[in-house]
mmCIF file of C-alpha atoms in Angstrom:
data_model
loop_
_atom_site.group_PDB
_atom_site.id
_atom_site.type_symbol
_atom_site.label_atom_id
_atom_site.label_comp_id
_atom_site.label_asym_id
_atom_site.label_seq_id
_atom_site.Cartn_x
_atom_site.Cartn_y
_atom_site.Cartn_z
ATOM 1 C CA MET H 897 26.443 -76.719 28.877
ATOM 2 C CA LYS H 898 29.063 -74.817 27.009
ATOM 3 C CA LYS H 899 27.261 -75.369 23.733
ATOM 4 C CA GLN H 900 24.002 -74.152 25.292
ATOM 5 C CA MET H 901 25.692 -70.932 26.500
ATOM 6 C CA ILE H 902 27.180 -70.311 23.050
ATOM 7 C CA GLY H 903 23.756 -70.852 21.520
ATOM 8 C CA LEU H 904 22.073 -68.406 23.879
ATOM 9 C CA LEU H 905 24.734 -65.799 23.232
ATOM 10 C CA SER H 906 24.254 -66.200 19.512
ATOM 11 C CA ILE H 907 20.514 -65.667 19.855
ATOM 12 C CA PHE H 908 21.010 -62.519 21.994
ATOM 13 C CA ALA H 909 23.514 -61.115 19.502
ATOM 14 C CA ALA H 910 21.138 -61.711 16.622
ATOM 15 C CA LEU H 911 18.311 -60.006 18.497
ATOM 16 C CA PHE H 912 20.569 -57.021 19.313
ATOM 17 C CA ILE H 913 21.588 -56.621 15.701
ATOM 18 C CA PHE H 914 17.987 -56.882 14.503
ATOM 19 C CA VAL H 915 16.657 -54.320 16.992
ATOM 20 C CA GLY H 916 19.565 -51.981 16.311
ATOM 21 C CA CYS H 917 19.042 -52.094 12.556
ATOM 22 C CA SER H 918 15.326 -51.687 12.948
ATOM 23 C CA ASN H 919 15.700 -48.538 15.094
ATOM 24 C CA SER H 920 18.235 -47.077 12.677
ATOM 25 C CA ASN H 921 15.899 -47.524 9.709
ATOM 26 C CA ASP H 922 12.957 -45.938 11.558
ATOM 27 C CA GLY H 923 15.008 -42.889 12.418
ATOM 28 C CA SER H 924 16.220 -42.519 8.860
ATOM 29 C CA VAL H 925 12.693 -42.637 7.420
ATOM 30 C CA GLN H 926 11.390 -40.046 9.896
ATOM 31 C CA SER H 927 14.243 -37.690 9.057
ATOM 32 C CA ASN H 928 13.650 -38.008 5.330
ATOM 33 C CA ASN H 929 9.929 -37.411 5.759
ATOM 34 C CA GLY H 930 10.680 -34.242 7.647
ATOM 35 C CA ASN H 931 12.991 -32.947 4.934
ATOM 36 C CA GLU H 932 10.534 -33.773 2.174
ATOM 37 C CA GLY H 933 7.779 -31.975 4.060
ATOM 38 C CA ASN H 934 9.896 -28.816 4.314
ATOM 39 C CA ASP H 935 10.587 -28.857 0.580
ATOM 40 C CA SER H 936 7.055 -29.533 -0.593
ATOM 41 C CA GLN H 937 5.143 -27.500 1.975
ATOM 42 C CA LYS H 938 6.879 -24.143 2.131
ATOM 43 C CA GLU H 939 5.214 -21.663 4.465
ATOM 44 C CA THR H 940 3.264 -18.923 2.679
ATOM 45 C CA VAL H 941 4.550 -15.438 3.417
ATOM 46 C CA THR H 942 2.051 -13.104 5.101
ATOM 47 C CA LEU H 943 2.722 -9.376 4.841
ATOM 48 C CA THR H 944 1.021 -6.799 7.057
ATOM 49 C CA PHE H 945 0.170 -3.429 5.543
ATOM 50 C CA ASN H 946 -1.148 -0.248 7.112
ATOM 51 C CA THR H 947 -3.663 1.830 5.209
ATOM 52 C CA ASN H 948 -5.525 5.051 5.940
ATOM 53 C CA PRO H 949 -9.157 4.459 4.891
ATOM 54 C CA GLY H 950 -10.015 8.137 4.481
ATOM 55 C CA TYR H 951 -8.900 8.232 0.888
ATOM 56 C CA ALA H 952 -11.855 7.162 -1.247
ATOM 57 C CA PRO H 953 -11.802 5.636 -3.783
ATOM 58 C CA PHE H 954 -8.328 4.310 -3.004
ATOM 59 C CA GLU H 955 -9.300 2.999 0.427
ATOM 60 C CA TYR H 956 -12.269 3.739 2.655
ATOM 61 C CA LEU H 957 -14.630 2.082 5.100
ATOM 62 C CA ASP H 958 -17.849 0.552 3.788
ATOM 63 C CA LYS H 959 -19.974 -0.950 6.566
ATOM 64 C CA GLY H 960 -16.862 -1.445 8.639
ATOM 65 C CA GLU H 961 -14.882 -3.123 5.851
ATOM 66 C CA ILE H 962 -11.856 -1.515 4.198
ATOM 67 C CA VAL H 963 -12.479 -1.389 0.448
ATOM 68 C CA GLY H 964 -11.135 0.537 -2.528
ATOM 69 C CA PHE H 965 -8.871 0.545 -5.564
ATOM 70 C CA GLU H 966 -5.662 -0.108 -3.656
ATOM 71 C CA ILE H 967 -7.250 -2.817 -1.517
ATOM 72 C CA ASP H 968 -8.344 -4.697 -4.640
ATOM 73 C CA LEU H 969 -4.920 -4.075 -6.162
ATOM 74 C CA LEU H 970 -3.050 -5.394 -3.129
ATOM 75 C CA ASN H 971 -5.246 -8.502 -2.940
ATOM 76 C CA ALA H 972 -4.743 -9.150 -6.661
ATOM 77 C CA MET H 973 -0.973 -8.859 -6.259
ATOM 78 C CA ALA H 974 -1.071 -11.237 -3.297
ATOM 79 C CA GLU H 975 -2.984 -13.817 -5.316
ATOM 80 C CA ALA H 976 -0.644 -13.461 -8.289
ATOM 81 C CA GLY H 977 2.473 -13.554 -6.125
ATOM 82 C CA GLY H 978 1.404 -16.405 -3.862
ATOM 83 C CA PHE H 979 1.550 -14.481 -0.593
ATOM 84 C CA ASN H 980 -1.040 -13.405 1.973
ATOM 85 C CA VAL H 981 -1.812 -9.891 3.178
ATOM 86 C CA ASN H 982 -3.124 -8.511 6.435
ATOM 87 C CA ILE H 983 -4.463 -4.949 6.154
ATOM 88 C CA LYS H 984 -4.671 -2.633 9.172
ATOM 89 C CA ASP H 985 -6.686 0.573 9.578
ATOM 90 C CA MET H 986 -4.355 3.371 10.687
ATOM 91 C CA GLY H 987 -4.156 7.154 10.650
ATOM 92 C CA TRP H 988 -2.107 8.679 7.828
ATOM 93 C CA GLU H 989 0.952 9.666 9.844
ATOM 94 C CA ALA H 990 0.610 6.883 12.429
ATOM 95 C CA GLN H 991 0.951 4.239 9.724
ATOM 96 C CA PHE H 992 4.483 5.426 8.943
ATOM 97 C CA ILE H 993 5.446 5.390 12.627
ATOM 98 C CA GLU H 994 4.621 1.678 12.710
ATOM 99 C CA LEU H 995 6.587 1.146 9.518
ATOM 100 C CA ASP H 996 9.558 2.973 11.040
ATOM 101 C CA ASN H 997 9.304 0.688 14.072
ATOM 102 C CA GLN H 998 9.109 -2.339 11.736
ATOM 103 C CA SER H 999 5.788 -3.345 13.273
ATOM 104 C CA VAL H 1000 4.400 -3.792 9.761
ATOM 105 C CA ASP H 1001 5.875 -4.758 6.403
ATOM 106 C CA GLY H 1002 4.548 -1.811 4.439
ATOM 107 C CA VAL H 1003 2.040 0.943 3.799
ATOM 108 C CA MET H 1004 -0.519 0.743 0.982
ATOM 109 C CA SER H 1005 -2.174 4.121 1.124
ATOM 110 C CA SER H 1006 -1.590 6.280 -1.971
ATOM 111 C CA VAL H 1007 2.013 6.937 -0.983
ATOM 112 C CA THR H 1008 3.785 9.060 -3.578
ATOM 113 C CA ILE H 1009 7.346 8.023 -4.384
ATOM 114 C CA THR H 1010 9.622 10.966 -3.580
ATOM 115 C CA PRO H 1011 13.414 11.228 -3.168
ATOM 116 C CA LYS H 1012 12.928 12.224 0.475
ATOM 117 C CA ARG H 1013 10.780 9.177 1.248
ATOM 118 C CA GLU H 1014 13.194 6.886 -0.568
ATOM 119 C CA GLU H 1015 15.804 7.823 2.029
ATOM 120 C CA SER H 1016 13.694 6.055 4.672
ATOM 121 C CA TYR H 1017 11.700 3.463 2.748
ATOM 122 C CA THR H 1018 11.898 1.041 -0.168
ATOM 123 C CA PHE H 1019 9.232 1.322 -2.867
ATOM 124 C CA SER H 1020 7.779 -0.980 -5.452
ATOM 125 C CA LYS H 1021 7.574 0.053 -9.069
ATOM 126 C CA PRO H 1022 4.931 2.787 -9.517
ATOM 127 C CA TYR H 1023 1.346 1.623 -9.978
ATOM 128 C CA PHE H 1024 -0.648 4.881 -10.238
ATOM 129 C CA GLU H 1025 -0.082 8.258 -11.881
ATOM 130 C CA ASN H 1026 -1.462 11.143 -9.851
ATOM 131 C CA TYR H 1027 -1.745 14.925 -9.908
ATOM 132 C CA VAL H 1028 -2.712 17.166 -7.022
ATOM 133 C CA VAL H 1029 -5.582 19.539 -7.763
ATOM 134 C CA ILE H 1030 -7.385 22.416 -6.106
ATOM 135 C CA LEU H 1031 -10.859 21.765 -4.728
ATOM 136 C CA VAL H 1032 -12.959 24.930 -4.444
ATOM 137 C CA PRO H 1033 -16.597 26.066 -4.194
ATOM 138 C CA LYS H 1034 -18.393 26.159 -7.537
ATOM 139 C CA ASP H 1035 -18.574 29.952 -7.544
ATOM 140 C CA SER H 1036 -14.818 30.349 -6.957
ATOM 141 C CA THR H 1037 -12.829 32.427 -9.458
ATOM 142 C CA ILE H 1038 -9.631 30.453 -8.859
ATOM 143 C CA THR H 1039 -8.340 28.940 -12.110
ATOM 144 C CA SER H 1040 -4.801 27.853 -11.193
ATOM 145 C CA ALA H 1041 -2.260 27.692 -8.371
ATOM 146 C CA THR H 1042 -1.109 31.210 -9.266
ATOM 147 C CA ASP H 1043 -4.465 32.532 -8.019
ATOM 148 C CA LEU H 1044 -3.785 31.273 -4.505
ATOM 149 C CA THR H 1045 -2.726 34.070 -2.149
ATOM 150 C CA ALA H 1046 -1.333 34.314 1.354
ATOM 151 C CA ASP H 1047 -4.622 35.626 2.732
ATOM 152 C CA MET H 1048 -6.370 32.378 1.761
ATOM 153 C CA ASN H 1049 -6.531 29.408 4.109
ATOM 154 C CA ILE H 1050 -5.356 26.241 2.391
ATOM 155 C CA GLY H 1051 -6.525 22.819 3.597
ATOM 156 C CA VAL H 1052 -4.232 19.800 3.105
ATOM 157 C CA LEU H 1053 -3.712 16.293 4.380
ATOM 158 C CA SER H 1054 -0.912 16.500 6.945
ATOM 159 C CA GLY H 1055 2.342 14.949 5.749
ATOM 160 C CA SER H 1056 1.129 14.435 2.187
ATOM 161 C CA THR H 1057 2.402 15.692 -1.147
ATOM 162 C CA SER H 1058 -0.586 18.047 -1.105
ATOM 163 C CA GLN H 1059 0.994 19.701 1.922
ATOM 164 C CA PHE H 1060 4.326 19.785 0.104
ATOM 165 C CA ALA H 1061 2.642 21.452 -2.889
ATOM 166 C CA ALA H 1062 1.122 24.128 -0.652
ATOM 167 C CA GLU H 1063 4.453 24.680 1.094
ATOM 168 C CA ALA H 1064 6.158 25.101 -2.277
ATOM 169 C CA ILE H 1065 3.852 28.069 -2.861
ATOM 170 C CA PHE H 1066 3.715 29.626 0.599
ATOM 171 C CA GLY H 1067 6.685 28.214 2.515
ATOM 172 C CA GLU H 1068 7.031 25.394 5.048
ATOM 173 C CA ASN H 1069 5.974 27.479 8.033
ATOM 174 C CA ALA H 1070 3.148 29.365 6.332
ATOM 175 C CA LYS H 1071 0.358 30.044 8.821
ATOM 176 C CA ASN H 1072 -2.339 29.873 6.155
ATOM 177 C CA ILE H 1073 -1.757 26.156 5.552
ATOM 178 C CA LYS H 1074 -4.164 24.135 7.695
ATOM 179 C CA ARG H 1075 -3.200 20.499 8.099
ATOM 180 C CA TYR H 1076 -5.871 17.818 8.584
ATOM 181 C CA GLU H 1077 -5.624 14.189 9.686
ATOM 182 C CA ASP H 1078 -7.403 12.932 6.573
ATOM 183 C CA ASN H 1079 -9.007 14.173 3.361
ATOM 184 C CA PRO H 1080 -12.644 13.954 4.507
ATOM 185 C CA LEU H 1081 -11.828 16.321 7.387
ATOM 186 C CA ALA H 1082 -10.081 18.728 5.018
ATOM 187 C CA ILE H 1083 -13.086 18.737 2.675
ATOM 188 C CA LEU H 1084 -15.401 19.198 5.654
ATOM 189 C CA GLY H 1085 -13.269 22.196 6.600
ATOM 190 C CA LEU H 1086 -13.872 23.625 3.134
ATOM 191 C CA LYS H 1087 -17.627 23.137 3.458
ATOM 192 C CA ASN H 1088 -17.571 24.786 6.901
ATOM 193 C CA ASN H 1089 -15.524 27.752 5.621
ATOM 194 C CA GLU H 1090 -12.525 26.893 7.780
ATOM 195 C CA VAL H 1091 -10.438 26.989 4.611
ATOM 196 C CA ASP H 1092 -10.898 28.616 1.214
ATOM 197 C CA VAL H 1093 -9.521 25.737 -0.852
ATOM 198 C CA VAL H 1094 -8.307 22.177 -0.407
ATOM 199 C CA ILE H 1095 -5.311 20.823 -2.263
ATOM 200 C CA CYS H 1096 -5.674 17.061 -2.647
ATOM 201 C CA ASP H 1097 -5.157 14.173 -5.038
ATOM 202 C CA GLU H 1098 -7.080 14.361 -8.295
ATOM 203 C CA LEU H 1099 -9.114 11.174 -8.051
ATOM 204 C CA VAL H 1100 -10.019 11.903 -4.424
ATOM 205 C CA ALA H 1101 -11.458 15.278 -5.453
ATOM 206 C CA TYR H 1102 -13.431 13.963 -8.426
ATOM 207 C CA TYR H 1103 -14.737 10.982 -6.470
ATOM 208 C CA HIS H 1104 -16.005 13.253 -3.696
ATOM 209 C CA ILE H 1105 -17.795 15.533 -6.154
ATOM 210 C CA LYS H 1106 -19.384 12.588 -7.941
ATOM 211 C CA ASN H 1107 -20.750 11.179 -4.688
ATOM 212 C CA ASN H 1108 -21.592 14.515 -3.034
ATOM 213 C CA PRO H 1109 -23.102 16.761 -5.742
ATOM 214 C CA ASN H 1110 -24.936 18.883 -3.182
ATOM 215 C CA ASP H 1111 -21.634 20.129 -1.772
ATOM 216 C CA ASN H 1112 -21.373 22.428 -4.820
ATOM 217 C CA LEU H 1113 -17.649 21.991 -5.283
ATOM 218 C CA LYS H 1114 -15.471 21.875 -8.383
ATOM 219 C CA VAL H 1115 -11.973 20.802 -9.316
ATOM 220 C CA VAL H 1116 -9.302 23.144 -10.641
ATOM 221 C CA GLU H 1117 -6.557 21.280 -12.501
ATOM 222 C CA ASP H 1118 -3.146 22.871 -12.993
ATOM 223 C CA ARG H 1119 -0.733 20.714 -14.964
ATOM 224 C CA THR H 1120 1.697 23.632 -15.254
ATOM 225 C CA ASN H 1121 2.368 24.141 -11.562
ATOM 226 C CA PHE H 1122 1.572 20.636 -10.303
ATOM 227 C CA GLU H 1123 3.678 17.888 -11.853
ATOM 228 C CA ALA H 1124 2.746 14.228 -12.215
ATOM 229 C CA GLU H 1125 3.583 12.025 -9.245
ATOM 230 C CA TYR H 1126 3.464 8.274 -8.812
ATOM 231 C CA TYR H 1127 2.207 5.988 -6.072
ATOM 232 C CA GLY H 1128 4.198 2.923 -5.016
ATOM 233 C CA VAL H 1129 3.868 0.194 -2.411
ATOM 234 C CA CYS H 1130 5.873 1.586 0.518
ATOM 235 C CA LEU H 1131 7.989 -1.035 2.280
ATOM 236 C CA GLN H 1132 10.558 -1.157 5.061
ATOM 237 C CA LYS H 1133 13.970 0.122 3.992
ATOM 238 C CA ASN H 1134 15.831 -2.602 2.072
ATOM 239 C CA SER H 1135 12.791 -4.860 2.284
ATOM 240 C CA PRO H 1136 13.417 -8.432 1.079
ATOM 241 C CA HIS H 1137 9.890 -8.427 -0.378
ATOM 242 C CA GLN H 1138 10.417 -5.718 -3.004
ATOM 243 C CA GLU H 1139 11.130 -8.154 -5.840
ATOM 244 C CA MET H 1140 8.144 -10.329 -4.942
ATOM 245 C CA ILE H 1141 5.865 -7.276 -4.951
ATOM 246 C CA ASN H 1142 7.265 -6.022 -8.257
ATOM 247 C CA ASN H 1143 6.874 -9.418 -9.909
ATOM 248 C CA ALA H 1144 3.281 -9.681 -8.692
ATOM 249 C CA LEU H 1145 2.509 -6.186 -9.990
ATOM 250 C CA LYS H 1146 3.984 -7.041 -13.386
ATOM 251 C CA THR H 1147 1.915 -10.218 -13.510
ATOM 252 C CA ILE H 1148 -1.420 -8.457 -12.984
ATOM 253 C CA VAL H 1149 -0.480 -5.741 -15.478
ATOM 254 C CA ASP H 1150 0.420 -8.356 -18.088
ATOM 255 C CA ASN H 1151 -2.676 -10.513 -17.532
ATOM 256 C CA GLY H 1152 -5.106 -7.577 -17.587
ATOM 257 C CA LYS H 1153 -6.191 -7.749 -13.944
ATOM 258 C CA TYR H 1154 -4.724 -4.317 -13.205
ATOM 259 C CA ALA H 1155 -6.730 -2.711 -16.035
ATOM 260 C CA GLU H 1156 -9.871 -4.456 -14.781
ATOM 261 C CA ILE H 1157 -9.447 -3.040 -11.272
ATOM 262 C CA TYR H 1158 -8.534 0.398 -12.623
ATOM 263 C CA GLN H 1159 -11.617 0.561 -14.832
ATOM 264 C CA ALA H 1160 -13.855 -0.540 -11.976
ATOM 265 C CA TRP H 1161 -12.709 2.281 -9.677
ATOM 266 C CA VAL H 1162 -11.556 5.037 -12.019
ATOM 267 C CA GLY H 1163 -13.974 4.478 -14.874
ATOM 268 C CA GLU H 1164 -11.478 4.612 -17.729
ATOM 269 C CA GLU H 1165 -8.603 2.759 -19.339
ATOM 270 C CA PRO H 1166 -5.312 3.126 -17.462
ATOM 271 C CA ASN H 1167 -2.234 4.713 -18.982
ATOM 272 C CA LEU H 1168 0.392 2.002 -18.708
ATOM 273 C CA ASP H 1169 3.256 3.841 -20.444
ATOM 274 C CA TYR H 1170 5.037 4.847 -17.224
ATOM 275 C CA MET H 1171 4.724 1.292 -15.895
ATOM 276 C CA ASN H 1172 6.614 -0.109 -18.851
ATOM 277 C CA GLU H 1173 9.559 2.296 -18.681
#
């Protein structure tokens, strides 16, 4: 009887050891699989950007879809950098309110890099050289910014460097500066004689004239009084994504994709000198 009891106990002990070892091995394998999955299947970053699609050809609505130079540029950078982008349609000033509230990662909407803006936001390297110009009726005698007078009404996009350019001439509180929510409304104001001129970005002015020849408008360039300015991807202050964006931009410049997009929308070879400084 004693031998039988010892035998049974031996069997139970062996079974306990076997089951215990088996459970331990299963747990170890599951844990390793989980760690390997985290290493090999890293989650792709998705960044949300606001844009103001009243800025053709940079961004505008075409049959309800946001298209344009900067949209193609942002998508090309996302592909090169291995991240995803979500693009939201917002008003010009409203898009910065969301960025301030950290509801979005950035703004991609022809945002000029300025010292004042750099106090609140982080920018990528510049990707577009711009000048503001004066859009006037074809029969206008205006030839430069020095011909603009206080008795003229000046149309600008509210909160833009075009507004800043007008304020540099007439003062921040000048009553003759009329601020619009977007460029199409400012140009409509010019056509409806609400304003005498519109100060806006160069490519915006030329693109409008090309696509609306019956408006009888012309562009007055003034490289003396209006200095070059540069667009950058506008991100949250101290954004952790700045380096990723810059690397992606460099990649598409180096592989020729940037020049391809530029030629498609601007119609000429880009000047890359400032991008290589």
